[in-house]
mmCIF file of C-alpha atoms and ligand atoms in Angstrom:
data_model
loop_
_atom_site.group_PDB
_atom_site.id
_atom_site.type_symbol
_atom_site.label_atom_id
_atom_site.label_comp_id
_atom_site.label_asym_id
_atom_site.label_seq_id
_atom_site.Cartn_x
_atom_site.Cartn_y
_atom_site.Cartn_z
ATOM 1 C CA MET A 1 20.874 -25.647 51.989
ATOM 2 C CA ALA A 2 19.346 -25.655 48.499
ATOM 3 C CA GLU A 3 21.879 -24.619 45.888
ATOM 4 C CA SER A 4 23.138 -25.367 42.413
ATOM 5 C CA LYS A 5 26.704 -25.144 41.145
ATOM 6 C CA ASP A 6 26.070 -22.505 38.504
ATOM 7 C CA LYS A 7 24.039 -20.203 40.736
ATOM 8 C CA LYS A 8 25.659 -16.892 41.664
ATOM 9 C CA PRO A 9 26.451 -16.627 45.374
ATOM 10 C CA TYR A 10 23.875 -14.774 47.445
ATOM 11 C CA ALA A 11 25.005 -11.259 48.400
ATOM 12 C CA GLU A 12 23.575 -8.554 50.622
ATOM 13 C CA GLU A 13 25.055 -5.170 51.539
ATOM 14 C CA TYR A 14 24.187 -2.308 53.882
ATOM 15 C CA ALA A 15 25.506 1.180 54.443
ATOM 16 C CA ILE A 16 26.551 2.052 57.978
ATOM 17 C CA ASN A 17 25.795 5.715 58.403
ATOM 18 C CA PRO A 18 28.208 7.939 60.353
ATOM 19 C CA GLY A 19 27.102 8.788 63.867
ATOM 20 C CA ASP A 20 23.984 6.639 63.869
ATOM 21 C CA PHE A 21 24.760 4.755 67.082
ATOM 22 C CA SER A 22 21.265 3.459 67.692
ATOM 23 C CA ALA A 23 21.402 1.642 64.345
ATOM 24 C CA ILE A 24 24.468 -0.436 65.301
ATOM 25 C CA GLY A 25 23.547 -4.061 64.830
ATOM 26 C CA GLU A 26 20.734 -3.497 62.329
ATOM 27 C CA ALA A 27 22.712 -4.849 59.390
ATOM 28 C CA SER A 28 23.911 -7.837 61.416
ATOM 29 C CA THR A 29 20.346 -8.554 62.499
ATOM 30 C CA LYS A 30 19.285 -8.642 58.845
ATOM 31 C CA PHE A 31 22.223 -10.891 57.960
ATOM 32 C CA LYS A 32 21.274 -13.236 60.765
ATOM 33 C CA ALA A 33 17.696 -13.476 59.475
ATOM 34 C CA THR A 34 18.954 -14.095 55.936
ATOM 35 C CA LEU A 35 21.304 -16.865 57.013
ATOM 36 C CA ALA A 36 18.603 -18.563 59.064
ATOM 37 C CA MET A 37 16.227 -18.313 56.091
ATOM 38 C CA LEU A 38 18.839 -19.858 53.785
ATOM 39 C CA GLY A 39 19.045 -22.830 56.134
ATOM 40 C CA VAL A 40 22.649 -22.226 57.197
ATOM 41 C CA PRO A 41 23.547 -24.376 60.255
ATOM 42 C CA SER A 42 22.751 -22.591 63.517
ATOM 43 C CA ASP A 43 26.293 -22.615 64.916
ATOM 44 C CA VAL A 44 27.490 -21.026 61.677
ATOM 45 C CA VAL A 45 24.745 -18.403 61.930
ATOM 46 C CA ARG A 46 25.862 -17.691 65.456
ATOM 47 C CA ARG A 47 29.519 -17.274 64.523
ATOM 48 C CA ALA A 48 28.684 -15.148 61.495
ATOM 49 C CA SER A 49 26.381 -12.950 63.601
ATOM 50 C CA ILE A 50 29.120 -12.284 66.131
ATOM 51 C CA VAL A 51 31.630 -11.463 63.389
ATOM 52 C CA ALA A 52 29.180 -9.177 61.559
ATOM 53 C CA TYR A 53 28.131 -7.361 64.702
ATOM 54 C CA GLU A 54 31.698 -6.745 65.867
ATOM 55 C CA ALA A 55 32.669 -5.576 62.384
ATOM 56 C CA GLU A 56 29.659 -3.285 62.217
ATOM 57 C CA MET A 57 30.518 -1.738 65.584
ATOM 58 C CA ASN A 58 34.093 -1.070 64.481
ATOM 59 C CA VAL A 59 33.067 0.524 61.192
ATOM 60 C CA LEU A 60 30.784 2.953 62.991
ATOM 61 C CA ILE A 61 32.785 3.626 66.140
ATOM 62 C CA HIS A 62 36.315 3.709 64.754
ATOM 63 C CA GLY A 63 35.858 4.006 61.001
ATOM 64 C CA GLY A 64 33.274 6.794 60.997
ATOM 65 C CA GLY A 65 30.784 4.755 58.962
ATOM 66 C CA GLY A 66 31.097 2.680 55.826
ATOM 67 C CA LYS A 67 29.486 -0.497 54.602
ATOM 68 C CA ILE A 68 29.170 -4.175 55.351
ATOM 69 C CA GLN A 69 28.596 -7.003 52.931
ATOM 70 C CA LEU A 70 27.546 -10.625 53.291
ATOM 71 C CA VAL A 71 28.219 -13.218 50.594
ATOM 72 C CA VAL A 72 26.954 -16.756 51.033
ATOM 73 C CA TYR A 73 28.752 -19.519 49.117
ATOM 74 C CA PRO A 74 27.701 -23.185 49.097
ATOM 75 C CA GLY A 75 29.987 -24.095 52.001
ATOM 76 C CA SER A 76 31.065 -20.785 53.481
ATOM 77 C CA ILE A 77 30.198 -17.187 54.285
ATOM 78 C CA GLU A 78 32.288 -14.133 53.525
ATOM 79 C CA LEU A 79 31.801 -10.923 55.480
ATOM 80 C CA THR A 80 33.459 -7.691 54.390
ATOM 81 C CA ALA A 81 33.349 -4.461 56.375
ATOM 82 C CA SER A 82 34.916 -1.362 54.914
ATOM 83 C CA ASP A 83 35.345 2.263 55.835
ATOM 84 C CA LYS A 84 37.313 5.300 54.749
ATOM 85 C CA GLY A 85 38.219 6.223 58.308
ATOM 86 C CA PRO A 86 41.563 6.830 60.015
ATOM 87 C CA GLY A 87 42.968 3.319 59.504
ATOM 88 C CA ILE A 88 44.850 1.293 62.115
ATOM 89 C CA PRO A 89 48.477 2.316 62.748
ATOM 90 C CA ASP A 90 49.478 -0.894 64.555
ATOM 91 C CA VAL A 91 47.423 -3.916 63.537
ATOM 92 C CA GLN A 92 49.278 -6.296 65.843
ATOM 93 C CA LYS A 93 48.416 -4.141 68.827
ATOM 94 C CA ALA A 94 44.801 -3.727 67.694
ATOM 95 C CA MET A 95 44.439 -7.512 67.543
ATOM 96 C CA GLN A 96 45.394 -7.921 71.215
ATOM 97 C CA GLU A 97 42.620 -8.660 73.683
ATOM 98 C CA GLY A 98 41.880 -5.595 75.772
ATOM 99 C CA TYR A 99 43.530 -3.069 73.453
ATOM 100 C CA SER A 100 41.094 -0.276 72.655
ATOM 101 C CA THR A 101 41.293 3.381 71.733
ATOM 102 C CA ALA A 102 37.613 3.895 72.594
ATOM 103 C CA THR A 103 36.918 6.966 74.727
ATOM 104 C CA ASP A 104 35.135 6.860 78.085
ATOM 105 C CA ASP A 105 31.965 8.175 76.416
ATOM 106 C CA ILE A 106 31.995 5.229 74.028
ATOM 107 C CA ARG A 107 32.772 2.792 76.825
ATOM 108 C CA GLU A 108 29.730 3.993 78.745
ATOM 109 C CA LEU A 109 27.603 2.867 75.805
ATOM 110 C CA GLY A 110 29.061 -0.629 76.161
ATOM 111 C CA PHE A 111 31.733 -0.615 73.459
ATOM 112 C CA GLY A 112 35.487 -0.597 73.905
ATOM 113 C CA ALA A 113 36.349 -3.847 75.673
ATOM 114 C CA GLY A 114 39.083 -4.312 73.101
ATOM 115 C CA MET A 115 37.589 -7.709 72.352
ATOM 116 C CA GLY A 116 36.045 -7.067 68.948
ATOM 117 C CA LEU A 117 38.898 -8.049 66.633
ATOM 118 C CA PRO A 118 39.882 -11.062 68.793
ATOM 119 C CA ASN A 119 36.204 -12.134 68.755
ATOM 120 C CA ILE A 120 36.159 -11.863 64.970
ATOM 121 C CA LYS A 121 39.336 -13.919 64.717
ATOM 122 C CA ARG A 122 38.073 -16.610 67.072
ATOM 123 C CA ASN A 123 34.756 -17.003 65.264
ATOM 124 C CA SER A 124 36.072 -17.035 61.717
ATOM 125 C CA ASP A 125 38.215 -19.522 59.804
ATOM 126 C CA ALA A 126 40.188 -16.847 57.994
ATOM 127 C CA MET A 127 40.455 -13.128 58.552
ATOM 128 C CA SER A 128 42.287 -10.301 56.851
ATOM 129 C CA LEU A 129 42.651 -6.678 57.816
ATOM 130 C CA GLU A 130 43.779 -4.300 55.096
ATOM 131 C CA THR A 131 44.332 -0.904 56.532
ATOM 132 C CA GLU A 132 46.220 2.263 55.781
ATOM 133 C CA VAL A 133 46.506 5.278 58.012
ATOM 134 C CA GLY A 134 44.434 8.129 56.639
ATOM 135 C CA GLU A 135 42.871 5.904 53.964
ATOM 136 C CA GLY A 136 40.610 3.425 55.715
ATOM 137 C CA THR A 137 40.163 -0.186 56.657
ATOM 138 C CA VAL A 138 38.779 -3.287 54.966
ATOM 139 C CA LEU A 139 38.121 -6.317 57.129
ATOM 140 C CA THR A 140 37.314 -9.641 55.493
ATOM 141 C CA ALA A 141 36.293 -12.752 57.399
ATOM 142 C CA ILE A 142 35.492 -16.230 56.097
ATOM 143 C CA ILE A 143 33.327 -18.628 58.058
ATOM 144 C CA ASN A 144 33.256 -22.219 56.797
ATOM 145 C CA PHE A 145 30.244 -24.418 57.452
ATOM 146 C CA THR A 146 32.519 -27.145 58.740
ATOM 147 C CA ARG A 147 35.554 -26.226 60.787
ATOM 148 C CA MET B 1 15.627 -22.413 87.031
ATOM 149 C CA ASN B 2 12.835 -20.549 85.276
ATOM 150 C CA LEU B 3 12.573 -16.773 85.073
ATOM 151 C CA THR B 4 9.772 -16.632 87.630
ATOM 152 C CA GLU B 5 12.216 -18.061 90.166
ATOM 153 C CA VAL B 6 14.972 -15.690 89.008
ATOM 154 C CA ALA B 7 12.613 -12.736 89.486
ATOM 155 C CA ARG B 8 11.657 -13.924 92.965
ATOM 156 C CA ILE B 9 15.262 -14.393 94.122
ATOM 157 C CA LEU B 10 16.402 -11.043 92.744
ATOM 158 C CA ARG B 11 13.215 -9.146 93.722
ATOM 159 C CA ALA B 12 13.002 -8.181 90.080
ATOM 160 C CA GLU B 13 10.307 -6.196 88.374
ATOM 161 C CA VAL B 14 9.198 -7.553 85.024
ATOM 162 C CA ILE B 15 9.372 -4.830 82.374
ATOM 163 C CA TRP B 16 7.612 -7.084 79.945
ATOM 164 C CA GLY B 17 7.379 -10.781 79.130
ATOM 165 C CA ASP B 18 5.274 -12.038 82.079
ATOM 166 C CA GLU B 19 3.771 -14.713 79.890
ATOM 167 C CA PHE B 20 7.203 -16.233 79.162
ATOM 168 C CA LEU B 21 8.610 -16.342 82.678
ATOM 169 C CA ASP B 22 7.469 -19.844 83.576
ATOM 170 C CA SER B 23 8.548 -21.403 80.304
ATOM 171 C CA VAL B 24 12.001 -19.789 79.947
ATOM 172 C CA ASP B 25 14.578 -21.894 81.735
ATOM 173 C CA VAL B 26 18.101 -20.675 82.420
ATOM 174 C CA THR B 27 21.067 -22.758 83.527
ATOM 175 C CA HIS B 28 23.873 -20.225 82.978
ATOM 176 C CA ALA B 29 24.287 -16.495 83.503
ATOM 177 C CA TYR B 30 26.822 -13.917 82.377
ATOM 178 C CA GLY B 31 27.232 -10.449 83.845
ATOM 179 C CA ALA B 32 28.913 -7.664 81.875
ATOM 180 C CA ASP B 33 28.689 -4.015 80.965
ATOM 181 C CA LEU B 34 30.573 -4.261 77.687
ATOM 182 C CA MET B 35 29.005 -5.676 74.536
ATOM 183 C CA SER B 36 32.094 -7.493 73.207
ATOM 184 C CA ASP B 37 32.621 -9.115 76.565
ATOM 185 C CA VAL B 38 29.179 -10.705 76.256
ATOM 186 C CA LEU B 39 29.826 -11.662 72.631
ATOM 187 C CA ALA B 40 33.067 -13.350 73.659
ATOM 188 C CA PHE B 41 31.859 -15.468 76.551
ATOM 189 C CA ALA B 42 28.094 -15.897 76.777
ATOM 190 C CA ARG B 43 27.107 -19.383 75.637
ATOM 191 C CA PRO B 44 23.689 -20.191 74.135
ATOM 192 C CA GLY B 45 20.844 -20.137 76.667
ATOM 193 C CA THR B 46 22.639 -17.729 78.991
ATOM 194 C CA LEU B 47 20.789 -15.140 81.068
ATOM 195 C CA LEU B 48 22.391 -11.772 80.398
ATOM 196 C CA ILE B 49 22.880 -9.583 83.478
ATOM 197 C CA THR B 50 23.886 -6.013 82.741
ATOM 198 C CA GLY B 51 23.783 -2.363 83.708
ATOM 199 C CA LEU B 52 23.634 -1.257 80.069
ATOM 200 C CA THR B 53 20.209 -0.041 79.046
ATOM 201 C CA ASN B 54 20.547 0.895 75.378
ATOM 202 C CA ILE B 55 19.141 -0.788 72.297
ATOM 203 C CA GLN B 56 22.474 -2.486 71.490
ATOM 204 C CA ILE B 57 22.164 -4.722 74.521
ATOM 205 C CA VAL B 58 19.004 -6.161 72.962
ATOM 206 C CA ARG B 59 20.772 -6.641 69.634
ATOM 207 C CA THR B 60 23.667 -8.321 71.440
ATOM 208 C CA ALA B 61 21.284 -10.730 73.159
ATOM 209 C CA GLN B 62 19.493 -11.341 69.896
ATOM 210 C CA MET B 63 22.735 -12.055 68.042
ATOM 211 C CA LEU B 64 23.500 -14.828 70.546
ATOM 212 C CA ASP B 65 19.927 -16.077 70.964
ATOM 213 C CA LEU B 66 20.027 -15.294 74.666
ATOM 214 C CA PRO B 67 16.661 -15.980 76.359
ATOM 215 C CA ALA B 68 16.295 -12.870 78.573
ATOM 216 C CA VAL B 69 18.008 -9.766 79.939
ATOM 217 C CA LEU B 70 18.189 -8.750 83.581
ATOM 218 C CA PHE B 71 19.148 -5.172 84.408
ATOM 219 C CA VAL B 72 20.835 -4.516 87.754
ATOM 220 C CA ARG B 73 21.075 -1.453 90.035
ATOM 221 C CA GLY B 74 17.427 -0.687 89.317
ATOM 222 C CA LYS B 75 18.317 0.593 85.861
ATOM 223 C CA LYS B 76 15.351 0.683 83.509
ATOM 224 C CA PRO B 77 15.994 -0.072 79.831
ATOM 225 C CA GLN B 78 15.540 2.789 77.367
ATOM 226 C CA ASP B 79 12.219 2.941 75.485
ATOM 227 C CA SER B 80 13.844 1.977 72.190
ATOM 228 C CA ALA B 81 15.392 -1.067 73.871
ATOM 229 C CA VAL B 82 12.031 -2.152 75.304
ATOM 230 C CA ALA B 83 10.340 -1.698 71.930
ATOM 231 C CA LEU B 84 12.909 -3.869 70.148
ATOM 232 C CA SER B 85 12.858 -6.516 72.879
ATOM 233 C CA LYS B 86 9.110 -6.907 72.391
ATOM 234 C CA GLU B 87 9.606 -7.264 68.669
ATOM 235 C CA VAL B 88 12.147 -10.050 69.144
ATOM 236 C CA ARG B 89 10.350 -11.510 72.187
ATOM 237 C CA LEU B 90 13.183 -11.044 74.644
ATOM 238 C CA PRO B 91 11.801 -10.738 78.189
ATOM 239 C CA MET B 92 13.266 -7.989 80.404
ATOM 240 C CA LEU B 93 13.632 -7.880 84.181
ATOM 241 C CA VAL B 94 14.961 -5.154 86.491
ATOM 242 C CA SER B 95 16.482 -5.944 89.873
ATOM 243 C CA PRO B 96 17.300 -3.275 92.460
ATOM 244 C CA MET B 97 20.411 -5.252 93.446
ATOM 245 C CA SER B 98 24.011 -4.587 92.454
ATOM 246 C CA MET B 99 25.712 -6.734 89.824
ATOM 247 C CA PHE B 100 27.672 -8.528 92.551
ATOM 248 C CA GLU B 101 24.662 -9.309 94.701
ATOM 249 C CA ALA B 102 22.481 -10.424 91.796
ATOM 250 C CA CYS B 103 25.200 -12.710 90.417
ATOM 251 C CA GLY B 104 26.050 -14.012 93.887
ATOM 252 C CA LEU B 105 22.476 -14.979 94.644
ATOM 253 C CA LEU B 106 22.005 -16.749 91.340
ATOM 254 C CA PHE B 107 25.298 -18.604 91.803
ATOM 255 C CA GLN B 108 24.222 -19.625 95.304
ATOM 256 C CA ASN B 109 21.018 -20.971 93.816
ATOM 257 C CA GLY B 110 22.800 -23.209 91.343
ATOM 258 C CA ILE B 111 23.094 -21.091 88.195
ATOM 259 C CA HIS B 112 26.365 -21.864 86.406
ATOM 260 C CA PRO B 113 28.978 -19.409 85.136
ATOM 261 C CA CYS B 114 30.000 -19.345 81.458
ATOM 262 C CA THR B 115 33.490 -20.711 80.926
ATOM 263 C CA VAL B 116 36.155 -18.085 80.387
ATOM 264 C CA PRO B 117 39.310 -19.577 78.865
ATOM 265 C CA VAL B 118 42.559 -19.247 80.806
ATOM 266 C CA ARG B 119 44.710 -16.453 79.373
ATOM 267 C CA GLU B 120 48.416 -16.624 78.730
ATOM 268 C CA GLY B 121 50.837 -13.963 79.915
HETATM 269 N N1 ATP C 1 37.647 0.119 61.281
HETATM 270 C C1 ATP C 1 38.579 0.626 62.104
HETATM 271 N N2 ATP C 1 39.143 1.816 61.842
HETATM 272 C C2 ATP C 1 40.078 2.338 62.676
HETATM 273 N N3 ATP C 1 40.509 1.731 63.789
HETATM 274 C C3 ATP C 1 39.982 0.536 64.112
HETATM 275 C C4 ATP C 1 38.985 -0.091 63.283
HETATM 276 N N4 ATP C 1 38.670 -1.269 63.837
HETATM 277 C C5 ATP C 1 39.416 -1.378 64.948
HETATM 278 N N5 ATP C 1 40.208 -0.301 65.126
HETATM 279 C C6 ATP C 1 41.193 -0.079 66.200
HETATM 280 O O1 ATP C 1 41.506 -1.311 66.817
HETATM 281 C C7 ATP C 1 41.200 -1.269 68.218
HETATM 282 C C8 ATP C 1 40.745 -2.626 68.685
HETATM 283 O O2 ATP C 1 39.500 -2.977 68.045
HETATM 284 P P1 ATP C 1 38.533 -3.998 68.770
HETATM 285 O O3 ATP C 1 37.317 -4.154 67.960
HETATM 286 O O4 ATP C 1 39.299 -5.232 69.108
HETATM 287 O O5 ATP C 1 38.215 -3.271 70.156
HETATM 288 P P2 ATP C 1 37.244 -2.030 70.398
HETATM 289 O O6 ATP C 1 36.415 -1.767 69.209
HETATM 290 O O7 ATP C 1 38.098 -0.895 70.884
HETATM 291 O O8 ATP C 1 36.351 -2.540 71.605
HETATM 292 P P3 ATP C 1 35.157 -3.636 71.471
HETATM 293 O O9 ATP C 1 35.214 -4.195 70.094
HETATM 294 O O10 ATP C 1 35.490 -4.640 72.515
HETATM 295 O O11 ATP C 1 33.896 -2.907 71.745
HETATM 296 C C9 ATP C 1 40.161 -0.171 68.339
HETATM 297 O O12 ATP C 1 40.100 0.379 69.633
HETATM 298 C C10 ATP C 1 40.677 0.833 67.301
HETATM 299 O O13 ATP C 1 41.750 1.572 67.810
HETATM 300 MG MG1 MG C 2 35.325 -3.312 68.319
#
């Protein structure tokens, strides 16, 4: 990857509009193209794509829309997804595989396996979930180029 | 096994992508009807078998660089899904078989499963 020490990190951000289900994955698709263009290693692109896509789905489905940002540093990627939705009352529970509050309608569309947050955790090197009931949720994930 | 062979075994109709069938080779397959399930377990080069027909299934495949999608139970993908799959050159097949039968036949013919880690508890 071409870079210089004094260069500002590359950043890209998209709004995730409430209710626009057919657009889920658009931002992640753009991130994936950007990362490939920047010459980021393909396994890193793959992990970042999974994290971004899961985060995007959660912002729209559970958070009622928000935004997602990609920042590319010389040796790592930072993804931040934020919303002003209902927040997560029990983060520990939400992190468990299979735990989902998705309705049957949502499940029919293919979301709600309760695997999103565990997938994000597995594919990132660091992850934080700041959330407050009634205020919203900010998820940050770091993916290092070398694990 | 290439996609031409997959289509023959599963009596699948090709929605689009005829020209790629001979050259796309699959060794593994993963069957699921939930997006995150696919994102968790499908390894690169996996044939995605699903009953989901919306545009997100194409984005899911694209995110993982999966080579093709096979729809079971005769379910045709939605128009928006077909349009996007053409854009990203992801061939689509539809088999009249159930998920179980389609997976069983591919397994019998030497296609490998994706590894699912053993869970605790
Ligand atoms: N941004 C958010 N705002 C509010 N609640 C959330 C948010 N993200 C996750 N949650 C809660 O955490 C639960 C688990 O999330 P996770 O992504 O693991 O599974 P899911 O979204 O329900 O299903 P999947 O991701 O497999 O499609 C959700 O069902 C929801 O209750
Ligand atoms: Mg989720």
